[in-house]
Tab-separated table of C-alpha atoms and ligand atoms in Angstrom:
chain	number	residue	atom	x	y	z
W	1	MET	CA	-221.562	106.495	65.951
W	2	GLY	CA	-220.569	103.453	67.870
W	3	ILE	CA	-223.211	101.478	65.999
W	4	ARG	CA	-222.030	98.195	64.548
W	5	GLN	CA	-223.759	95.904	62.118
W	6	GLY	CA	-225.492	93.016	63.788
W	7	SER	CA	-225.496	94.661	67.217
W	8	CYS	CA	-228.672	95.271	69.192
W	9	THR	CA	-228.982	97.383	72.305
W	10	GLN	CA	-231.681	95.135	73.719
W	11	ALA	CA	-232.461	91.543	72.787
W	12	GLY	CA	-234.778	91.455	69.772
W	13	ILE	CA	-235.010	95.221	69.267
W	14	SER	CA	-233.150	96.982	66.433
W	15	ARG	CA	-232.519	100.707	66.680
W	16	GLY	CA	-233.914	101.938	63.394
W	17	PHE	CA	-232.815	101.036	59.871
W	18	VAL	CA	-229.145	100.888	60.805
W	19	GLN	CA	-229.440	98.090	63.326
W	20	ALA	CA	-231.905	96.198	61.140
W	21	VAL	CA	-229.134	95.574	58.598
W	22	GLY	CA	-227.706	92.039	58.696
W	23	ARG	CA	-228.559	88.899	60.676
W	24	THR	CA	-230.390	87.521	57.640
W	25	PRO	CA	-231.606	83.902	57.515
W	26	LEU	CA	-229.645	81.154	55.758
W	27	ILE	CA	-232.223	79.350	53.626
W	28	ARG	CA	-231.833	75.712	52.565
W	29	LEU	CA	-232.785	75.342	48.906
W	30	GLY	CA	-234.648	72.057	49.140
W	31	LEU	CA	-235.043	70.902	45.554
W	32	LEU	CA	-231.472	71.745	44.524
W	33	SER	CA	-230.106	70.156	47.703
W	34	GLU	CA	-231.987	66.961	46.914
W	35	LEU	CA	-230.941	66.948	43.250
W	36	THR	CA	-227.242	67.372	44.097
W	37	GLY	CA	-227.011	65.417	47.369
W	38	CYS	CA	-225.397	68.520	48.876
W	39	GLU	CA	-226.767	71.143	51.254
W	40	ILE	CA	-227.256	74.231	49.071
W	41	LEU	CA	-227.818	77.209	51.351
W	42	GLY	CA	-228.693	80.785	50.358
W	43	LYS	CA	-227.904	83.770	52.572
W	44	ALA	CA	-231.145	85.764	52.370
W	45	GLU	CA	-229.691	89.206	51.748
W	46	PHE	CA	-232.885	90.353	50.024
W	47	MET	CA	-234.292	90.478	53.568
W	48	ASN	CA	-232.101	93.411	54.557
W	49	PRO	CA	-234.218	96.541	55.234
W	50	GLY	CA	-233.155	98.180	51.960
W	51	GLY	CA	-233.803	94.925	50.103
W	52	SER	CA	-230.312	93.818	49.082
W	53	VAL	CA	-226.847	92.598	50.015
W	54	LYS	CA	-225.603	96.144	49.438
W	55	ASP	CA	-227.139	97.491	52.655
W	56	ARG	CA	-224.169	96.016	54.498
W	57	ALA	CA	-221.570	97.691	52.285
W	58	ALA	CA	-223.463	100.995	52.315
W	59	LEU	CA	-223.593	100.949	56.111
W	60	GLY	CA	-219.906	100.040	56.437
W	61	ILE	CA	-218.896	102.836	54.059
W	62	LEU	CA	-221.094	105.402	55.822
W	63	LEU	CA	-219.940	104.482	59.351
W	64	GLU	CA	-216.268	104.643	58.372
W	65	ALA	CA	-216.830	108.033	56.693
W	66	GLU	CA	-218.522	109.313	59.861
W	67	GLU	CA	-215.783	107.933	62.084
W	68	SER	CA	-212.992	109.482	59.991
W	69	GLY	CA	-214.802	112.838	60.011
W	70	ALA	CA	-215.001	112.906	56.192
W	71	LEU	CA	-218.808	112.929	56.365
W	72	GLN	CA	-220.219	115.787	58.403
W	73	PRO	CA	-223.849	116.382	59.493
W	74	GLY	CA	-225.966	117.508	56.539
W	75	GLY	CA	-223.344	116.286	54.056
W	76	THR	CA	-223.926	114.541	50.742
W	77	VAL	CA	-223.013	110.993	49.748
W	78	VAL	CA	-222.255	110.616	46.030
W	79	GLU	CA	-222.058	107.199	44.398
W	80	GLY	CA	-221.950	105.473	41.036
W	81	THR	CA	-224.075	102.365	41.347
W	82	ALA	CA	-226.005	99.720	39.444
W	83	GLY	CA	-228.800	100.579	41.886
W	84	ASN	CA	-228.664	98.529	45.052
W	85	THR	CA	-225.800	100.392	46.727
W	86	GLY	CA	-227.573	103.647	45.929
W	87	ILE	CA	-230.800	102.300	47.417
W	88	GLY	CA	-229.032	101.204	50.630
W	89	LEU	CA	-227.115	104.490	50.856
W	90	THR	CA	-230.247	106.565	50.313
W	91	HIS	CA	-232.146	104.769	53.093
W	92	LEU	CA	-229.163	105.332	55.381
W	93	CYS	CA	-228.785	108.981	54.334
W	94	ASN	CA	-232.465	109.537	55.161
W	95	ALA	CA	-232.011	107.832	58.524
W	96	ARG	CA	-228.885	109.805	59.433
W	97	GLY	CA	-229.524	113.250	58.004
W	98	TYR	CA	-227.535	113.249	54.743
W	99	ARG	CA	-228.427	113.721	51.094
W	100	SER	CA	-227.620	111.212	48.380
W	101	LEU	CA	-226.632	111.859	44.780
W	102	ILE	CA	-226.697	108.740	42.639
W	103	ILE	CA	-225.118	108.255	39.196
W	104	ILE	CA	-226.576	105.184	37.501
W	105	PRO	CA	-226.177	103.738	33.981
W	106	GLU	CA	-229.422	104.173	32.040
W	107	THR	CA	-229.321	100.447	31.193
W	108	GLN	CA	-230.324	99.472	34.732
W	109	SER	CA	-233.898	98.411	35.474
W	110	ALA	CA	-236.638	101.059	35.641
W	111	GLU	CA	-237.687	99.557	38.976
W	112	LYS	CA	-234.331	100.385	40.614
W	113	ILE	CA	-234.103	103.870	39.072
W	114	GLY	CA	-237.733	104.632	40.027
W	115	LEU	CA	-237.208	103.352	43.562
W	116	LEU	CA	-234.133	105.571	44.034
W	117	ARG	CA	-236.227	108.593	43.040
W	118	SER	CA	-239.094	107.545	45.335
W	119	LEU	CA	-236.637	107.278	48.237
W	120	GLY	CA	-235.561	110.886	47.662
W	121	ALA	CA	-232.153	110.447	46.031
W	122	GLU	CA	-231.037	112.929	43.422
W	123	VAL	CA	-230.607	110.556	40.472
W	124	ARG	CA	-228.587	111.174	37.322
W	125	THR	CA	-228.851	108.504	34.643
W	126	VAL	CA	-225.883	108.336	32.275
W	127	PRO	CA	-225.030	106.320	29.161
W	128	ALA	CA	-223.385	102.966	29.917
W	129	VAL	CA	-219.796	103.267	28.665
W	130	PRO	CA	-216.734	101.092	29.457
W	131	TYR	CA	-214.616	101.785	32.537
W	132	ARG	CA	-211.749	103.124	30.411
W	133	ASP	CA	-214.026	106.002	29.263
W	134	PRO	CA	-213.722	109.119	31.503
W	135	ASN	CA	-217.531	109.365	31.449
W	136	ASN	CA	-218.010	105.877	32.892
W	137	TYR	CA	-220.560	106.176	35.748
W	138	VAL	CA	-218.035	105.234	38.430
W	139	LYS	CA	-215.433	107.792	37.310
W	140	LEU	CA	-218.128	110.418	36.823
W	141	SER	CA	-219.397	109.899	40.364
W	142	GLY	CA	-215.879	110.457	41.736
W	143	ARG	CA	-215.541	113.710	39.788
W	144	ILE	CA	-218.965	114.953	40.851
W	145	ALA	CA	-218.170	114.167	44.504
W	146	SER	CA	-214.921	116.147	44.332
W	147	GLU	CA	-216.781	119.135	42.845
W	148	THR	CA	-219.698	119.045	45.345
W	149	PRO	CA	-219.167	120.965	48.625
W	150	GLY	CA	-219.637	118.801	51.735
W	151	ALA	CA	-219.769	115.607	49.696
W	152	ILE	CA	-217.995	112.302	50.059
W	153	TRP	CA	-217.554	109.673	47.347
W	154	ALA	CA	-218.673	106.267	48.609
W	155	ASN	CA	-216.411	104.617	45.993
W	156	GLN	CA	-217.785	101.132	46.668
W	157	PHE	CA	-215.502	99.430	44.117
W	158	ASP	CA	-212.208	100.498	45.663
W	159	ASN	CA	-213.155	101.563	49.192
W	160	LEU	CA	-212.180	98.629	51.417
W	161	ALA	CA	-214.833	99.612	53.975
W	162	ASN	CA	-217.083	97.601	51.640
W	163	ARG	CA	-215.364	94.261	52.111
W	164	ARG	CA	-214.599	95.017	55.761
W	165	ALA	CA	-218.386	95.209	56.340
W	166	HIS	CA	-218.819	91.687	54.916
W	167	HIS	CA	-215.761	90.402	56.772
W	168	ALA	CA	-217.248	91.754	60.008
W	169	SER	CA	-220.851	90.658	59.504
W	170	THR	CA	-221.770	88.355	56.570
W	171	GLY	CA	-218.792	86.010	57.053
W	172	PRO	CA	-219.261	85.516	60.833
W	173	GLU	CA	-223.024	85.024	60.389
W	174	ILE	CA	-222.471	82.277	57.781
W	175	TRP	CA	-219.885	80.568	59.990
W	176	GLU	CA	-222.222	80.690	62.977
W	177	GLN	CA	-225.345	79.623	61.058
W	178	THR	CA	-223.595	76.563	59.584
W	179	GLY	CA	-221.867	75.734	62.865
W	180	GLY	CA	-218.593	75.906	60.892
W	181	ARG	CA	-219.785	73.030	58.656
W	182	ILE	CA	-219.232	74.715	55.303
W	183	ASP	CA	-217.292	73.206	52.410
W	184	ALA	CA	-217.682	75.899	49.779
W	185	TRP	CA	-218.522	79.578	49.444
W	186	VAL	CA	-219.812	80.614	46.013
W	187	SER	CA	-220.544	84.180	44.930
W	188	ALA	CA	-220.549	86.452	41.919
W	189	THR	CA	-218.835	89.792	42.270
W	190	GLY	CA	-219.700	93.318	41.263
W	191	THR	CA	-217.447	95.351	43.510
W	192	GLY	CA	-216.126	92.099	45.012
W	193	GLY	CA	-216.995	93.268	48.533
W	194	THR	CA	-219.340	90.392	49.357
W	195	TYR	CA	-217.196	87.666	47.777
W	196	ALA	CA	-213.894	88.874	49.200
W	197	GLY	CA	-215.063	89.896	52.678
W	198	VAL	CA	-216.714	86.518	53.271
W	199	ALA	CA	-213.935	84.499	51.573
W	200	LEU	CA	-211.225	86.179	53.659
W	201	PHE	CA	-213.183	85.564	56.868
W	202	LEU	CA	-213.951	81.906	56.100
W	203	LYS	CA	-210.337	81.131	55.152
W	204	GLU	CA	-209.215	82.603	58.491
W	205	ARG	CA	-211.560	80.150	60.209
W	206	SER	CA	-210.720	77.153	58.012
W	207	GLU	CA	-208.239	76.873	55.144
W	208	ARG	CA	-210.312	74.041	53.705
W	209	VAL	CA	-213.382	76.126	52.811
W	210	ARG	CA	-213.342	76.263	49.011
W	211	CYS	CA	-213.959	79.773	47.640
W	212	VAL	CA	-215.564	79.824	44.200
W	213	LEU	CA	-216.053	82.945	42.084
W	214	ALA	CA	-219.232	82.900	39.981
W	215	ASP	CA	-219.355	85.059	36.870
W	216	PRO	CA	-221.841	85.937	34.116
W	217	HIS	CA	-220.869	86.117	30.452
W	218	GLY	CA	-219.609	89.549	29.393
W	219	SER	CA	-217.385	89.775	32.477
W	220	ALA	CA	-213.603	89.351	32.442
W	221	LEU	CA	-213.317	87.815	35.901
W	222	HIS	CA	-213.837	84.123	35.087
W	223	SER	CA	-211.005	84.248	32.594
W	224	TRP	CA	-208.833	86.190	35.067
W	225	ALA	CA	-209.594	83.822	37.952
W	226	THR	CA	-208.705	80.774	35.842
W	227	GLY	CA	-205.324	82.267	34.898
W	228	ALA	CA	-206.128	83.383	31.347
W	229	GLY	CA	-206.025	87.136	31.992
W	230	LEU	CA	-208.781	89.731	31.872
W	231	HIS	CA	-210.843	88.767	28.814
W	232	ALA	CA	-214.588	89.127	28.396
W	233	GLU	CA	-216.806	87.325	25.902
W	234	GLY	CA	-220.529	87.626	25.228
W	235	ASN	CA	-222.938	89.569	27.401
W	236	SER	CA	-225.495	89.214	30.164
W	237	VAL	CA	-228.823	90.695	31.224
W	238	THR	CA	-227.894	90.284	34.887
W	239	GLU	CA	-227.313	93.534	36.797
W	240	GLY	CA	-224.791	94.443	39.484
W	241	ILE	CA	-222.299	91.667	38.782
W	242	GLY	CA	-219.319	91.009	36.542
W	243	ASN	CA	-216.455	93.381	35.902
W	244	SER	CA	-213.797	94.298	33.364
W	245	ARG	CA	-211.190	94.918	36.056
W	246	VAL	CA	-209.944	93.670	39.419
W	247	THR	CA	-211.175	96.136	42.029
W	248	ALA	CA	-209.339	96.910	45.265
W	249	ASN	CA	-212.094	94.995	47.067
W	250	LEU	CA	-211.451	91.847	45.021
W	251	GLU	CA	-207.659	92.158	45.026
W	252	GLY	CA	-205.982	89.537	47.218
W	253	ALA	CA	-209.166	87.550	47.884
W	254	PRO	CA	-208.715	83.767	47.911
W	255	ILE	CA	-210.114	82.087	44.768
W	256	ASP	CA	-209.954	78.286	44.521
W	257	ASP	CA	-212.214	77.854	41.521
W	258	ALA	CA	-214.419	79.849	39.147
W	259	VAL	CA	-217.688	79.039	37.395
W	260	ARG	CA	-219.228	80.876	34.444
W	261	ILE	CA	-223.000	80.723	34.022
W	262	ASP	CA	-224.996	81.725	30.943
W	263	ASP	CA	-228.163	83.825	31.193
W	264	GLN	CA	-230.601	81.092	30.138
W	265	SER	CA	-229.315	78.832	32.945
W	266	ALA	CA	-229.558	81.724	35.424
W	267	LEU	CA	-233.148	82.347	34.304
W	268	GLU	CA	-234.111	78.686	34.678
W	269	THR	CA	-232.602	78.792	38.155
W	270	ILE	CA	-234.588	81.831	39.344
W	271	TYR	CA	-237.827	80.470	37.895
W	272	SER	CA	-237.171	77.173	39.665
W	273	LEU	CA	-236.590	79.083	42.913
W	274	LEU	CA	-239.888	80.892	42.366
W	275	TRP	CA	-242.020	77.887	41.463
W	276	ARG	CA	-240.416	75.243	43.668
W	277	GLU	CA	-239.167	77.212	46.673
W	278	GLY	CA	-241.468	80.257	46.668
W	279	LEU	CA	-238.469	82.600	46.408
W	280	PHE	CA	-238.792	85.575	44.012
W	281	MET	CA	-235.204	86.485	43.104
W	282	GLY	CA	-233.122	88.814	40.923
W	283	GLY	CA	-230.780	87.747	38.121
W	284	SER	CA	-227.531	87.669	40.082
W	285	VAL	CA	-229.140	85.057	42.329
W	286	GLY	CA	-229.579	82.881	39.234
W	287	ILE	CA	-225.835	83.124	38.549
W	288	ASN	CA	-224.983	82.434	42.202
W	289	VAL	CA	-227.302	79.488	42.726
W	290	ALA	CA	-226.509	77.874	39.346
W	291	ALA	CA	-222.798	78.214	40.227
W	292	ALA	CA	-223.471	76.652	43.639
W	293	VAL	CA	-225.135	73.692	41.863
W	294	GLU	CA	-222.150	73.379	39.494
W	295	THR	CA	-219.830	73.471	42.523
W	296	ALA	CA	-221.905	70.689	44.108
W	297	ARG	CA	-221.403	68.635	40.918
W	298	ARG	CA	-217.646	69.284	40.997
W	299	LEU	CA	-217.331	68.387	44.704
W	300	GLY	CA	-219.774	65.452	44.723
W	301	PRO	CA	-222.545	64.650	47.226
W	302	GLY	CA	-222.282	65.288	50.961
W	303	HIS	CA	-220.967	68.864	50.890
W	304	THR	CA	-222.391	72.091	52.285
W	305	ILE	CA	-222.314	74.992	49.857
W	306	VAL	CA	-223.291	78.557	50.748
W	307	THR	CA	-224.195	81.300	48.285
W	308	VAL	CA	-226.031	84.645	48.314
W	309	LEU	CA	-229.645	85.552	47.540
W	310	CYS	CA	-228.700	89.154	46.693
W	311	ASP	CA	-232.014	90.864	45.947
W	312	SER	CA	-235.642	90.291	45.010
W	313	GLY	CA	-237.227	89.669	41.617
W	314	ASP	CA	-239.419	92.681	42.301
W	315	ARG	CA	-236.546	94.890	41.060
W	316	TYR	CA	-236.623	93.157	37.653
W	317	ARG	CA	-240.308	92.424	37.063
W	318	SER	CA	-240.380	94.381	33.783
W	319	ARG	CA	-237.353	92.435	32.531
W	320	LEU	CA	-236.545	88.979	33.880
W	321	TYR	CA	-240.205	88.207	34.571
W	322	ASP	CA	-241.552	89.635	31.314
W	323	ALA	CA	-241.746	87.229	28.357
W	324	ALA	CA	-241.625	89.973	25.691
W	325	TRP	CA	-238.569	91.651	27.229
W	326	LEU	CA	-236.775	88.322	27.542
W	327	SER	CA	-237.500	87.404	23.946
W	328	SER	CA	-236.209	90.831	22.804
W	329	ARG	CA	-232.892	89.728	24.368
W	330	GLY	CA	-232.891	86.316	22.735
W	331	LEU	CA	-233.916	84.556	25.946
W	332	SER	CA	-236.931	82.344	26.492
W	333	GLN	CA	-239.149	82.548	29.548
W	334	PRO	CA	-238.970	79.200	31.359
W	335	GLN	CA	-242.244	77.304	31.540
W	336	ARG	CA	-243.519	75.731	34.736
W	337	GLU	CA	-243.654	72.227	33.299
W	338	GLN	CA	-239.938	72.341	32.316
W	339	ILE	CA	-238.772	72.781	35.903
W	340	PRO	CA	-238.068	69.465	37.684
W	341	ALA	CA	-240.699	68.672	40.319
U	1	LIG	N1	-226.119	91.186	43.012
U	1	LIG	C1	-226.704	92.377	42.881
U	1	LIG	C2	-228.141	92.424	42.449
U	1	LIG	C3	-225.995	93.559	43.138
U	1	LIG	O1	-226.598	94.752	42.986
U	1	LIG	C4	-224.648	93.467	43.521
U	1	LIG	C5	-223.869	94.714	43.798
U	1	LIG	N2	-223.463	95.441	42.679
U	1	LIG	C6	-224.054	92.197	43.626
U	1	LIG	C7	-224.827	91.075	43.382
U	1	LIG	C8	-222.583	92.010	43.923
U	1	LIG	O2	-222.186	92.446	45.174
U	1	LIG	P1	-220.729	93.025	45.421
U	1	LIG	O3	-220.728	94.450	44.944
U	1	LIG	O4	-220.548	92.919	46.896
U	1	LIG	O5	-219.741	92.221	44.657
């Protein structure tokens, strides 16, 4: 209790996992900055102690549940997750004396599912079915939470504690790290917590910060954000982003522009980050950074554009970094010589 993200009791010392969440570096992506004439900056969320941007949301949700009294000592946190929220929640549950029960679509990477089990979560994999189906993993997790004594449902998609965590920590950090010199904020959305929390904060500081929603194929949000309604086309191998609906966390967030990125472009982007910047990143980072580059093209040189480096490539080694898996999905593994020097 009384613990806030980004707060330390003593300079330089974090009290456990909880206080180690946040205050991530903002990394300048050198090659892409040079190619575009813009400053392309990535918020290094993979450096959170649980390894992803979702540590912040998980912590915000847990602290609010403790403060409201909904979560009692020894209680259980139930969540439907593509993996990273479950990983963050499970670390936090271990640190604070709770149990975690995670419902995850069986289509998510073996690395994330295996890691959840290693961390001690009770994991139930379920078939991936659309949101309208009562057995969709999110709806199922809500039902299981209501039937489990002493459990709360984290409900990351529609629990506004998620975006409040980003409004209170990620947004202020970006503003501070850029000294307020930021022209555009670009991010894909899964729950919308990261995009909306940061966008709302930045717009409060300066109306002129352009907020750009990045989206993979197979998601309905690009079409929605550009005024054509909720329509999805195609599909994507990226995990944790895109949606068929507007969540409570995304609702009301400022959106000035939207960019859709295909998987092959996202792949080329993460391989370029690996080979030219030394950054080993997950698929959503490919969508984010490629959308930041497209935003740089739309705005022209001389602008500062911030996006998110959500998680590490380690979580997708058997997929995005495996030539055979990629080719089974109709994608080709980028070759070193194709990436601009
Ligand atoms: N990238 C990855 C890898 C994720 O797991 C998530 C969360 N589902 C996101 C991006 C999107 O974050 P948010 O839920 O805050 O929209």
